[in-house]
Short mmCIF file of C-alpha atoms in Angstrom, two decimals:
data_model
loop_
_atom_site.label_atom_id
_atom_site.label_comp_id
_atom_site.label_asym_id
_atom_site.label_seq_id
_atom_site.Cartn_x
_atom_site.Cartn_y
_atom_site.Cartn_z
CA MET N 1 93.39 68.87 83.91
CA SER N 2 96.09 71.55 83.38
CA TYR N 3 97.29 72.94 86.70
CA PHE N 4 98.43 76.56 86.12
CA ASP N 5 98.58 77.84 89.72
CA ALA N 6 102.10 76.92 90.79
CA ALA N 7 102.59 80.34 92.37
CA SER N 8 100.06 79.33 95.02
CA ALA N 9 101.42 75.82 95.53
CA ALA N 10 103.68 73.79 93.24
CA PRO N 11 102.88 70.09 92.74
CA LEU N 12 104.91 67.84 95.02
CA HIS N 13 108.22 67.09 93.32
CA THR N 14 109.09 63.41 92.73
CA VAL N 15 112.24 63.81 94.81
CA ALA N 16 110.24 65.32 97.66
CA ARG N 17 107.86 62.36 97.66
CA GLN N 18 110.75 59.87 97.70
CA ALA N 19 112.61 61.73 100.46
CA LEU N 20 109.42 62.07 102.50
CA LEU N 21 108.72 58.34 102.42
CA ALA N 22 112.33 57.50 103.29
CA ALA N 23 112.39 59.97 106.20
CA LEU N 24 109.15 58.57 107.56
CA GLU N 25 111.02 55.29 108.01
CA ASP N 26 114.19 56.71 109.58
CA GLY N 27 113.37 60.19 110.85
CA TRP N 28 110.58 59.69 113.34
CA ALA N 29 112.62 59.94 116.55
CA ASP N 30 113.49 63.05 118.61
CA PRO N 31 116.66 64.56 117.08
CA SER N 32 117.59 66.05 120.45
CA ARG N 33 118.05 62.59 122.05
CA LEU N 34 121.37 60.81 122.32
CA TYR N 35 120.27 57.23 121.65
CA ARG N 36 120.63 55.60 118.23
CA GLU N 37 117.27 56.58 116.78
CA GLY N 38 117.71 60.15 117.98
CA ARG N 39 121.21 60.35 116.50
CA LYS N 40 119.91 59.10 113.16
CA ALA N 41 117.17 61.74 113.22
CA ARG N 42 119.75 64.39 114.10
CA MET N 43 121.93 63.40 111.15
CA LEU N 44 118.94 63.77 108.81
CA LEU N 45 118.08 67.19 110.27
CA ASP N 46 121.66 68.44 110.03
CA ALA N 47 121.99 67.18 106.45
CA ALA N 48 118.73 68.91 105.47
CA ARG N 49 119.89 72.17 107.10
CA GLU N 50 123.21 72.06 105.27
CA ALA N 51 121.53 71.39 101.94
CA ALA N 52 119.04 74.22 102.43
CA ALA N 53 121.77 76.60 103.60
CA GLU N 54 123.84 75.82 100.53
CA ALA N 55 120.87 76.59 98.30
CA VAL N 56 120.16 79.88 100.09
CA GLY N 57 123.82 80.90 100.34
CA CYS N 58 124.09 81.16 104.11
CA ARG N 59 125.65 79.34 107.05
CA PRO N 60 123.74 76.30 108.40
CA ASP N 61 123.58 77.90 111.86
CA GLU N 62 121.87 80.96 110.36
CA LEU N 63 118.95 78.89 109.02
CA THR N 64 115.87 77.86 110.98
CA PHE N 65 113.11 75.52 109.84
CA THR N 66 109.64 76.83 110.72
CA PRO N 67 106.10 75.48 110.26
CA SER N 68 105.37 77.74 107.24
CA GLY N 69 106.55 80.66 105.15
CA THR N 70 104.00 82.87 106.87
CA ARG N 71 105.33 81.88 110.27
CA SER N 72 108.85 82.67 109.03
CA VAL N 73 107.76 86.16 108.01
CA HIS N 74 105.92 86.87 111.28
CA THR N 75 108.83 85.56 113.37
CA GLY N 76 111.45 87.34 111.27
CA VAL N 77 109.72 90.72 111.25
CA ALA N 78 108.82 90.65 114.94
CA GLY N 79 112.26 89.40 116.02
CA ALA N 80 114.18 91.94 113.98
CA LEU N 81 112.03 94.84 115.14
CA ALA N 82 112.34 93.75 118.76
CA GLY N 83 116.10 93.31 118.43
CA ARG N 84 116.48 96.86 117.17
CA ARG N 85 113.92 98.50 119.42
CA ARG N 86 116.50 100.90 120.79
CA THR N 87 117.21 102.14 117.26
CA GLY N 88 113.58 103.11 116.69
CA ARG N 89 110.08 102.04 115.82
CA HIS N 90 109.99 102.63 112.07
CA LEU N 91 109.36 99.85 109.53
CA ILE N 92 109.54 100.10 105.73
CA VAL N 93 107.65 97.74 103.37
CA SER N 94 106.77 97.90 99.72
CA ALA N 95 103.13 98.36 98.69
CA VAL N 96 103.06 94.99 96.93
CA GLU N 97 104.42 92.73 99.67
CA HIS N 98 102.76 89.40 100.44
CA SER N 99 99.88 89.70 102.90
CA SER N 100 101.98 88.00 105.62
CA VAL N 101 104.40 90.96 105.58
CA LEU N 102 101.59 93.51 105.51
CA HIS N 103 99.81 91.75 108.38
CA SER N 104 103.03 91.86 110.41
CA ALA N 105 103.25 95.57 109.64
CA GLU N 106 99.66 96.07 110.82
CA VAL N 107 100.43 94.38 114.13
CA PHE N 108 103.54 96.52 114.57
CA GLU N 109 101.56 99.68 113.81
CA ALA N 110 98.81 98.70 116.24
CA GLU N 111 101.50 98.37 118.93
CA GLY N 112 102.67 101.94 118.36
CA GLY N 113 105.17 101.51 115.55
CA GLU N 114 105.27 103.58 112.37
CA VAL N 115 105.07 101.95 108.93
CA THR N 116 106.03 103.48 105.58
CA GLN N 117 104.83 101.85 102.37
CA VAL N 118 107.06 102.37 99.34
CA PRO N 119 105.06 102.80 96.11
CA VAL N 120 105.78 100.84 92.94
CA ARG N 121 105.87 101.67 89.25
CA ARG N 122 103.13 100.44 86.95
CA SER N 123 105.31 97.37 86.27
CA GLY N 124 105.07 96.42 89.95
CA ALA N 125 108.73 97.14 90.73
CA VAL N 126 110.11 99.50 93.36
CA ASP N 127 112.98 101.92 92.91
CA ALA N 128 115.97 101.64 95.21
CA GLU N 129 115.92 105.45 95.38
CA SER N 130 112.42 105.25 96.88
CA TYR N 131 113.73 103.11 99.73
CA ALA N 132 116.69 105.45 100.24
CA ALA N 133 114.29 108.41 100.44
CA VAL N 134 112.31 106.99 103.34
CA LEU N 135 115.16 105.58 105.45
CA ARG N 136 115.46 107.40 108.76
CA PRO N 137 117.70 107.32 111.82
CA ASP N 138 114.92 105.45 113.69
CA THR N 139 114.30 102.87 110.94
CA ALA N 140 114.55 99.43 112.55
CA LEU N 141 113.84 97.22 109.52
CA ALA N 142 113.04 97.27 105.81
CA CYS N 143 111.22 94.50 103.93
CA LEU N 144 111.17 93.67 100.22
CA GLN N 145 110.02 90.59 98.34
CA SER N 146 112.45 89.08 95.83
CA ALA N 147 109.67 88.74 93.25
CA ASN N 148 105.96 89.49 93.24
CA HIS N 149 103.61 86.57 93.77
CA GLU N 150 100.74 87.99 91.68
CA VAL N 151 102.42 89.45 88.57
CA GLY N 152 105.89 87.87 88.61
CA THR N 153 107.89 91.12 88.62
CA VAL N 154 111.42 90.68 90.02
CA GLN N 155 112.44 93.36 92.52
CA PRO N 156 115.86 95.10 92.64
CA VAL N 157 116.83 93.45 95.93
CA ALA N 158 120.58 93.92 95.54
CA ALA N 159 120.21 97.67 94.98
CA VAL N 160 117.80 98.10 97.87
CA ALA N 161 120.05 95.98 100.14
CA GLU N 162 122.95 98.25 99.27
CA VAL N 163 121.16 101.45 100.31
CA CYS N 164 119.86 99.77 103.48
CA ARG N 165 123.31 98.45 104.38
CA ALA N 166 124.79 101.95 103.90
CA ALA N 167 122.20 103.26 106.36
CA GLY N 168 122.81 100.44 108.85
CA VAL N 169 119.29 99.05 108.39
CA PRO N 170 118.71 95.29 108.00
CA LEU N 171 116.70 94.15 104.97
CA LEU N 172 114.30 91.20 105.24
CA VAL N 173 113.64 89.52 101.92
CA ASP N 174 110.55 87.39 101.30
CA ALA N 175 111.99 84.91 98.78
CA ALA N 176 109.02 82.53 98.67
CA GLN N 177 108.41 82.88 94.94
CA SER N 178 112.00 82.97 93.72
CA LEU N 179 114.13 80.68 95.87
CA GLY N 180 113.41 77.63 93.73
CA TRP N 181 114.94 79.47 90.76
CA GLY N 182 118.13 80.65 92.39
CA ARG N 183 119.81 82.48 95.24
CA VAL N 184 118.71 85.99 96.15
CA GLU N 185 121.30 88.53 95.14
CA GLY N 186 122.54 91.30 97.40
CA ASP N 187 123.74 91.80 100.94
CA TRP N 188 120.42 91.12 102.66
CA SER N 189 120.13 90.47 106.39
CA LEU N 190 117.12 88.19 106.82
CA LEU N 191 115.32 85.88 104.39
CA THR N 192 112.11 83.83 104.45
CA ALA N 193 110.75 81.14 102.12
CA SER N 194 108.22 78.33 101.97
CA ALA N 195 108.77 74.78 100.67
CA HIS N 196 105.38 74.34 98.98
CA LYS N 197 106.35 77.07 96.52
CA TRP N 198 109.15 74.98 94.99
CA GLY N 199 107.56 71.54 95.08
CA GLY N 200 108.33 70.57 98.64
CA PRO N 201 105.65 69.54 101.15
CA SER N 202 103.51 72.18 102.82
CA GLY N 203 104.20 72.97 106.44
CA VAL N 204 107.90 73.82 106.09
CA GLY N 205 109.27 77.35 106.03
CA LEU N 206 112.77 78.81 106.11
CA LEU N 207 113.95 81.71 108.24
CA VAL N 208 117.50 82.94 107.79
CA VAL N 209 119.03 85.48 110.15
CA ARG N 210 122.56 86.50 109.29
CA LYS N 211 125.17 86.58 112.02
CA GLY N 212 125.45 90.05 113.48
CA VAL N 213 121.80 90.96 112.96
CA ARG N 214 120.18 91.97 116.22
CA PHE N 215 117.28 89.57 116.78
CA ALA N 216 115.05 88.96 119.80
CA VAL N 217 112.64 86.04 119.67
CA GLN N 218 109.13 87.07 120.65
CA GLY N 219 106.74 84.83 122.58
CA ALA N 220 107.42 81.49 124.20
CA SER N 221 110.39 79.49 122.92
CA ASP N 222 112.36 76.36 123.68
CA GLU N 223 115.73 74.88 122.84
CA ARG N 224 114.74 73.73 119.35
CA GLU N 225 115.70 75.63 116.18
CA SER N 226 117.62 78.31 118.09
CA GLY N 227 114.41 79.12 119.96
CA ARG N 228 112.91 80.61 116.80
CA ALA N 229 110.50 77.77 116.00
CA PRO N 230 109.39 76.02 119.19
CA GLY N 231 108.02 72.52 119.15
CA PHE N 232 108.97 69.15 117.69
CA GLU N 233 110.33 69.43 114.16
CA ASN N 234 108.40 67.84 111.30
CA LEU N 235 111.57 66.03 110.27
CA PRO N 236 110.22 64.00 107.30
CA ALA N 237 108.77 67.14 105.74
CA ILE N 238 111.99 69.09 106.40
CA VAL N 239 114.08 66.39 104.74
CA ALA N 240 111.71 66.35 101.74
CA ALA N 241 111.80 70.16 101.50
CA ALA N 242 115.59 70.29 101.42
CA ALA N 243 115.83 67.43 98.93
CA SER N 244 113.31 68.98 96.57
CA LEU N 245 114.99 72.39 96.78
CA ARG N 246 118.24 70.82 95.66
CA ALA N 247 116.43 68.94 92.88
CA VAL N 248 114.57 71.94 91.46
CA ARG N 249 117.76 74.00 91.54
CA ALA N 250 119.50 71.37 89.44
CA GLU N 251 116.73 71.73 86.85
CA ALA N 252 116.20 75.48 87.19
CA GLU N 253 118.43 76.88 84.45
CA ARG N 254 117.08 74.61 81.72
CA GLU N 255 113.45 74.78 82.89
CA ALA N 256 113.57 78.58 83.24
CA VAL N 257 114.44 78.93 79.55
CA ARG N 258 111.55 76.66 78.57
CA LEU N 259 108.96 78.33 80.81
CA ARG N 260 110.05 81.82 79.72
CA GLU N 261 109.30 80.86 76.12
CA LEU N 262 105.87 79.58 77.10
CA THR N 263 104.93 82.63 79.20
CA ALA N 264 106.27 84.96 76.50
CA ARG N 265 103.92 83.22 74.07
CA ILE N 266 100.97 83.83 76.43
CA ARG N 267 101.94 87.48 76.97
CA ALA N 268 102.12 88.06 73.22
CA ARG N 269 99.13 86.04 72.07
CA VAL N 270 96.47 86.90 74.65
CA PRO N 271 96.13 90.57 73.56
CA GLU N 272 95.98 89.40 69.93
CA LEU N 273 93.29 86.80 70.60
CA VAL N 274 91.15 88.64 73.13
CA PRO N 275 90.09 92.30 72.74
CA ASP N 276 90.28 94.74 75.63
CA VAL N 277 92.98 92.98 77.63
CA GLU N 278 95.81 94.44 79.67
CA VAL N 279 98.87 92.25 80.35
CA VAL N 280 100.44 93.41 83.62
CA GLY N 281 103.85 93.13 85.28
CA ASP N 282 107.35 93.86 84.02
CA ALA N 283 107.88 92.43 80.55
CA GLU N 284 111.57 91.62 81.13
CA ARG N 285 112.51 91.40 84.82
CA ARG N 286 110.10 88.62 85.79
CA LEU N 287 109.92 85.08 87.09
CA PRO N 288 109.98 82.39 84.40
CA GLY N 289 106.54 80.86 84.89
CA ILE N 290 104.13 83.70 85.79
CA VAL N 291 102.02 85.80 83.43
CA THR N 292 99.06 87.91 84.49
CA PHE N 293 96.42 89.73 82.46
CA SER N 294 93.09 91.48 83.06
CA CYS N 295 90.02 91.46 80.78
CA LEU N 296 87.61 94.36 80.55
CA TYR N 297 83.88 93.69 80.97
CA VAL N 298 84.46 90.29 82.62
CA ASP N 299 83.43 88.94 86.00
CA GLY N 300 86.64 87.42 87.39
CA GLU N 301 84.96 84.71 89.43
CA THR N 302 82.85 83.56 86.49
CA LEU N 303 85.90 83.56 84.22
CA LEU N 304 87.84 81.29 86.62
CA HIS N 305 84.88 78.92 86.91
CA GLU N 306 84.56 78.71 83.11
CA LEU N 307 88.29 78.02 82.71
CA ASP N 308 88.02 75.35 85.36
CA ARG N 309 85.24 73.67 83.37
CA GLU N 310 87.58 73.70 80.38
CA GLY N 311 90.25 71.94 82.42
CA PHE N 312 92.49 74.84 83.51
CA SER N 313 93.31 75.68 87.11
CA VAL N 314 94.29 79.37 87.32
CA SER N 315 93.99 82.06 89.98
CA SER N 316 93.04 85.72 90.08
CA GLY N 317 93.79 88.97 91.81
CA SER N 318 90.47 90.35 90.62
CA SER N 319 88.13 92.20 92.93
CA CYS N 320 85.29 90.16 91.41
CA THR N 321 85.81 87.00 93.46
CA SER N 322 83.82 85.55 96.28
CA SER N 323 86.64 86.09 98.78
CA THR N 324 86.77 89.87 98.53
CA LEU N 325 84.91 92.86 97.20
CA THR N 326 88.04 95.02 97.04
CA PRO N 327 90.77 94.86 94.38
CA SER N 328 94.01 92.99 94.97
CA HIS N 329 96.36 95.30 96.88
CA VAL N 330 99.07 94.46 94.33
CA LEU N 331 97.02 95.47 91.29
CA LYS N 332 95.76 98.52 93.15
CA ALA N 333 99.30 99.66 94.00
CA MET N 334 100.33 99.18 90.38
CA GLY N 335 97.35 101.19 89.13
CA VAL N 336 96.38 98.55 86.58
CA LEU N 337 93.04 97.03 85.60
CA SER N 338 91.74 94.61 88.23
CA GLU N 339 88.55 93.26 86.70
CA GLY N 340 88.66 89.91 84.94
CA ASN N 341 92.17 89.26 86.24
CA VAL N 342 93.84 85.92 85.47
CA ARG N 343 97.21 84.72 86.81
CA VAL N 344 98.77 81.83 84.94
CA SER N 345 101.69 80.32 86.85
CA LEU N 346 103.20 77.32 85.11
CA PRO N 347 104.67 74.51 87.19
CA THR N 348 107.93 72.77 86.36
CA GLY N 349 107.29 70.39 83.50
CA ALA N 350 104.23 72.24 82.16
CA ALA N 351 103.46 70.94 78.68
CA GLU N 352 103.63 73.18 75.61
CA ALA N 353 100.48 71.49 74.29
CA ASP N 354 98.56 72.57 77.41
CA VAL N 355 99.60 76.18 76.89
CA ASP N 356 98.54 76.01 73.24
CA ARG N 357 95.17 74.58 74.25
CA PHE N 358 94.75 77.34 76.85
CA LEU N 359 95.28 79.94 74.10
CA GLU N 360 92.73 78.15 71.94
CA VAL N 361 90.11 78.02 74.68
CA LEU N 362 90.57 81.46 76.26
CA PRO N 363 89.00 83.67 73.55
CA GLY N 364 85.77 81.67 73.51
CA VAL N 365 85.61 81.56 77.30
CA VAL N 366 86.05 85.33 77.64
CA ALA N 367 83.51 85.98 74.88
CA GLY N 368 81.05 83.62 76.53
CA VAL N 369 81.45 85.26 79.92
CA ARG N 370 80.96 88.70 78.41
CA GLU N 371 77.85 87.53 76.61
CA LYS N 372 76.51 85.77 79.68
CA LEU N 373 77.16 88.81 81.83
CA GLY N 374 75.40 91.00 79.36
CA ALA N 375 75.48 94.72 79.08
CA PRO N 376 72.68 96.13 81.20
CA VAL N 377 70.93 99.21 79.94
CA PRO N 378 72.50 102.05 81.87
CA VAL N 379 70.36 104.50 83.71
CA ALA N 380 71.57 107.79 82.25
CA ALA N 381 70.52 111.38 82.43
CA VAL N 382 72.08 114.66 81.32
CA GLN N 383 72.78 117.18 84.08
CA GLU N 384 74.53 120.41 83.14
CA ASP N 385 76.17 118.98 80.00
CA VAL N 386 77.37 115.93 81.93
CA LEU N 387 75.99 112.46 81.18
CA VAL N 388 75.31 110.73 84.50
CA VAL N 389 75.51 106.94 84.71
CA ASP N 390 73.94 105.44 87.82
CA ALA N 391 75.81 102.22 88.62
CA LEU N 392 75.06 102.24 92.34
CA GLY N 393 74.61 98.77 93.77
CA LYS N 394 76.29 97.10 90.80
CA ARG N 395 79.57 95.23 91.21
CA CYS N 396 82.46 95.14 88.81
CA PRO N 397 82.69 95.03 85.90
CA ILE N 398 79.20 96.55 85.45
CA PRO N 399 80.19 100.19 86.14
CA VAL N 400 82.88 100.03 83.49
CA ILE N 401 80.56 98.27 81.01
CA GLU N 402 78.00 101.00 81.47
CA LEU N 403 80.63 103.68 81.01
CA ALA N 404 81.83 102.01 77.83
CA LYS N 405 78.29 101.86 76.45
CA VAL N 406 77.60 105.56 76.81
CA ILE N 407 80.95 107.23 76.16
CA GLY N 408 80.23 107.26 72.43
CA THR N 409 76.96 109.11 72.95
CA VAL N 410 78.59 112.27 74.29
CA PRO N 411 80.46 114.69 72.04
CA VAL N 412 84.25 114.85 72.09
CA GLY N 413 85.08 117.00 75.08
CA GLY N 414 81.89 115.98 76.82
CA ARG N 415 81.93 114.40 80.26
CA VAL N 416 80.48 111.29 81.84
CA ARG N 417 79.81 111.08 85.57
CA VAL N 418 79.71 107.48 86.83
CA LEU N 419 78.09 106.90 90.20
CA SER N 420 79.38 103.77 91.93
CA ASP N 421 79.63 102.35 95.43
CA ASP N 422 81.99 99.52 94.43
CA GLU N 423 85.57 100.09 95.66
CA ALA N 424 86.92 98.43 92.53
CA ALA N 425 85.64 101.31 90.38
CA ARG N 426 88.30 103.55 91.92
CA LEU N 427 90.92 101.42 90.16
CA ASP N 428 89.07 100.10 87.13
CA ILE N 429 87.63 103.32 85.70
CA PRO N 430 91.05 105.12 85.50
CA ALA N 431 92.58 101.92 84.07
CA TRP N 432 89.81 101.75 81.43
CA CYS N 433 90.45 105.38 80.50
CA GLU N 434 94.13 104.71 79.95
CA MET N 435 93.43 101.64 77.84
CA ARG N 436 90.80 103.46 75.72
CA ASN N 437 92.59 106.85 75.44
CA GLN N 438 89.92 108.71 77.36
CA GLU N 439 90.67 111.34 80.03
CA TYR N 440 90.08 110.44 83.65
CA ILE N 441 89.36 113.72 85.43
CA GLY N 442 89.06 112.38 88.96
CA GLU N 443 86.51 111.56 91.62
CA GLU N 444 84.26 113.63 93.79
CA PRO N 445 81.85 112.97 96.65
CA ALA N 446 78.29 112.02 95.82
CA GLU N 447 75.10 111.67 97.82
CA GLN N 448 75.58 107.94 97.53
CA GLY N 449 78.87 106.23 96.70
CA THR N 450 81.43 108.15 94.66
CA ALA N 451 81.21 110.03 91.38
CA TYR N 452 83.98 109.32 88.81
CA LEU N 453 84.39 111.93 86.07
CA VAL N 454 85.56 110.98 82.56
CA ARG N 455 86.04 113.28 79.54
CA ARG N 456 85.68 111.88 76.05
CA THR N 457 88.83 112.69 74.05
CA THR N 458 88.50 110.32 71.07
#
């Protein structure tokens, strides 16, 4: 089995396993106690904090261990906003942030705060100028991920941190995807991360709050972890997380070169091997191991199941999965094709032979899914020189398939009106038009669902 979903959770690193077992023997006592066992546990905790702080590039007393990366985000956002409540109630986030950041923003908005989402380019990257344009005197906090978890695009954190610093606004960086590859550049104020992203055990997050940043812990707290993560520390997991972070950093430079070569091969070969594919994300400024592409006329859930049968574990941001009927917010913000989406995220040590086999298997799998899905006969009628395609009640990628089947039947300059009640059509039909050099006119209300208008240009 080839595991290609490291962006969700990296396999446990050998060093993490060794450190975890050792810490289970010596790190079970309460590190706040003064007797021998407690002192030994405290030494392990302090050593882990120093190692993690060195990897992050901060002071040990600025770093808190939390139960997860999500908890780090929620605590960091809430604490920073509360600490700067007198400044104002305005929060800035990018449109492609991890759901934990967006959920924190939703809570803040529900409590009376104001949230501004910064749009991204088609590559998935923000512009520092876009952050500068929305900064206000009442802005309490800005958030920006170091790299995107779905498409691998690296964000201009240093540039955004500079404009935020000039405005006196702290910047919280979600570094979950990138911290295993290196420190986050720039003069950021808060940082969060999660150990299971770099090969550490799950259940350990990092929250860094720079000295001088106003921060007010929300909710009940105790004397542990500066009051920012109440409860008994999971010391063995913390020790394993810090040890594995140091280990992956030692391998990062060499492994990054190798994985970049493998993902570049996938980015180049997939469009050559499979017709009607869009590779998404920035081609240059990207994480080493992530490559994402979308396939027209493919059911994303079926595609993932078929790849799983062939021995490949991949993930998807497609709207066509059992967990959601709406497109990934990341792909939607980028304005790219969402149907048949596949994210390949290679773990450290991924074998070249596995990548080659993936490229051998993929064309047949996609072709099989397309054939199995079929191309249903569209219900079409001509109304006032417009060909109407009724795709109501049909989920992606059926509306796009039906559009593709009939576009050639109208004269150049003629229009097709696609009726659909699937939210994914709002993203997929314009993306199809761009890929196939047809003109997307726009959408208009319909008696049922929405009508999407397309003009044939070629």
